[in-house]
Coordinates of C-alpha atoms in Angstrom, one line a residue:
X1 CA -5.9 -16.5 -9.9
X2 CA -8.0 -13.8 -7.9
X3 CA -6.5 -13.4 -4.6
X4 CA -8.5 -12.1 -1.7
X5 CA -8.3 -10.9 2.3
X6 CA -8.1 -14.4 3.6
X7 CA -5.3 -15.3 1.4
X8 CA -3.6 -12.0 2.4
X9 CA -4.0 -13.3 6.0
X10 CA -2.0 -16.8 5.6
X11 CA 0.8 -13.9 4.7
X12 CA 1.1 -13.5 8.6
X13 CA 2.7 -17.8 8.5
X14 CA 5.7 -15.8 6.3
X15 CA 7.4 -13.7 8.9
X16 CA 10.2 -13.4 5.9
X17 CA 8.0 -11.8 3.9
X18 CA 9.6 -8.5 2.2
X19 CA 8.4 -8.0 -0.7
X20 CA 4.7 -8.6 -2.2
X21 CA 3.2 -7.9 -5.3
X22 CA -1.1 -7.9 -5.2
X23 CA -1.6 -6.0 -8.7
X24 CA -5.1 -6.5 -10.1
X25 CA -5.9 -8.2 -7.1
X26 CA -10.3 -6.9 -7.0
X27 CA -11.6 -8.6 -4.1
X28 CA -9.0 -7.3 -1.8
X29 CA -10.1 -4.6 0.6
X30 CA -9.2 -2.3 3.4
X31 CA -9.7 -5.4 5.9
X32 CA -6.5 -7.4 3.7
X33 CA -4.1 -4.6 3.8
X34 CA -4.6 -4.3 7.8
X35 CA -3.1 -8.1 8.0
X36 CA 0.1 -6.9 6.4
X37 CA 1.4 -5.5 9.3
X38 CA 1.9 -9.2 10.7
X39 CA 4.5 -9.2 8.1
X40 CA 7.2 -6.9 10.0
X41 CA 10.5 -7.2 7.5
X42 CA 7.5 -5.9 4.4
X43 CA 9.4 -3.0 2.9
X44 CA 8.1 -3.5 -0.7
X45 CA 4.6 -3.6 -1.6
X46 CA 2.5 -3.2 -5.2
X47 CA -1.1 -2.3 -4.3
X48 CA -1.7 -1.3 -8.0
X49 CA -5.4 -1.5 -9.5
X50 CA -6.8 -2.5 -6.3
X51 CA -10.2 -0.3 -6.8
X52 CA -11.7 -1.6 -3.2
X53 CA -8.8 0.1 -1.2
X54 CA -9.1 3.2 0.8
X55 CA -6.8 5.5 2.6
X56 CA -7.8 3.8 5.7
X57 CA -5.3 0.6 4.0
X58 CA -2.5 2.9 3.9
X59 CA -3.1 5.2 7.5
X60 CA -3.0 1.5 8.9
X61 CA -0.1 0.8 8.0
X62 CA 2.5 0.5 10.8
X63 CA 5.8 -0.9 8.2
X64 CA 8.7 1.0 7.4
X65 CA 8.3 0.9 3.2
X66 CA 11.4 0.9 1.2
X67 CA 8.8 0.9 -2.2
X68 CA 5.0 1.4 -3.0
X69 CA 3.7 1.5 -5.9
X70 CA 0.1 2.2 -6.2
X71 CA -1.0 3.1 -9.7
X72 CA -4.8 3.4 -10.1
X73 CA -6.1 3.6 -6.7
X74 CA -8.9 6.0 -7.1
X75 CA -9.8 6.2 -3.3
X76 CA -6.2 6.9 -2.4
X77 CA -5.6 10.1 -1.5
X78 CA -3.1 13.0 -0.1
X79 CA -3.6 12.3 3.1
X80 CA -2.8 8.5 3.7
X81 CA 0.0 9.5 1.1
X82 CA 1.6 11.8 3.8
X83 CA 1.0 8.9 6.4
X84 CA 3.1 6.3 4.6
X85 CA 5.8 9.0 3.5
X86 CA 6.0 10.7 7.5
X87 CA 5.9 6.6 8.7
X88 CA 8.2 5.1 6.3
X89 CA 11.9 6.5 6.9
X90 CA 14.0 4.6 4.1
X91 CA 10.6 4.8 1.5
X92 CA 12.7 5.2 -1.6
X93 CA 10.1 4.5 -4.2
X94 CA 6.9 5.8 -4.7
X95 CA 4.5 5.3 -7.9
X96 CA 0.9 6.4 -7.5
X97 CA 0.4 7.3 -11.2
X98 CA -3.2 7.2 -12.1
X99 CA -4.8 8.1 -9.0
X100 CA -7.3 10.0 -9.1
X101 CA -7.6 11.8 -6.5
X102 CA -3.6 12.5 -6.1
X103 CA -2.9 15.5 -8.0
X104 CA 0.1 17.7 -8.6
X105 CA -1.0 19.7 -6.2
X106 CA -0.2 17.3 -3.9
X107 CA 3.5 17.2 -4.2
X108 CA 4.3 20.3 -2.7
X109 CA 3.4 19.2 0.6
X110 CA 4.5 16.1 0.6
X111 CA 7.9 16.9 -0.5
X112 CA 8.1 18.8 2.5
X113 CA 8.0 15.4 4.2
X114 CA 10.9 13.9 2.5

């Protein structure tokens, strides 16, 4: 099953919705992340392997993550990593192994977020 930005939209008829995993998931974009924030009680989301996805997914995001895990987004970078860390106040979790362009240089200032 391939799941795409329209079926990431019918996500907005679940206002329950807390948790979602989209790992894999190739033909979701940028556009498909925005519709998440319909989905106000989301605090846990897997975005893993989604090669499509920029930072722009992540600087639109207006939830309050408990948990992402993002392993393998090469076009995620520093900077919507300091977004969702500044934004999300209880964010617990965060995996972005793999990425690319998230090095250990990174950490320093982001930890200065925590």
């Amino acid at each position: 099953l391939q799941l795409t930005d329209s079926f990431l939209l019918s996500l907005v008829n679940l206002p329950k919705l807390t948790s979602l995993k989209i790992p894999g998931c190739y033909l979701v974009t940028d556009i498909g992340i925005s519709h998440l924030n319909r989905c106000p009680l989301l605090s846990s989301l897997d975005l893993s392997y989604l090669n499509l996805i920029t930072d722009s997914s992540l600087l639109g995001l207006q939830l309050d993550l408990h948990s992402l895990t993002a392993r393998m987004c090469p076009q995620i970078t520093q900077l919507a990593l300091t977004s969702v860390i500044e934004r999300s106040t209880s964010l617990v979790c965060l995996d972005v192994s793999s990425c690319e362009s998230v090095t250990a240089g990174c950490f320093p200032s982001l930890s200065a977020h925590l």
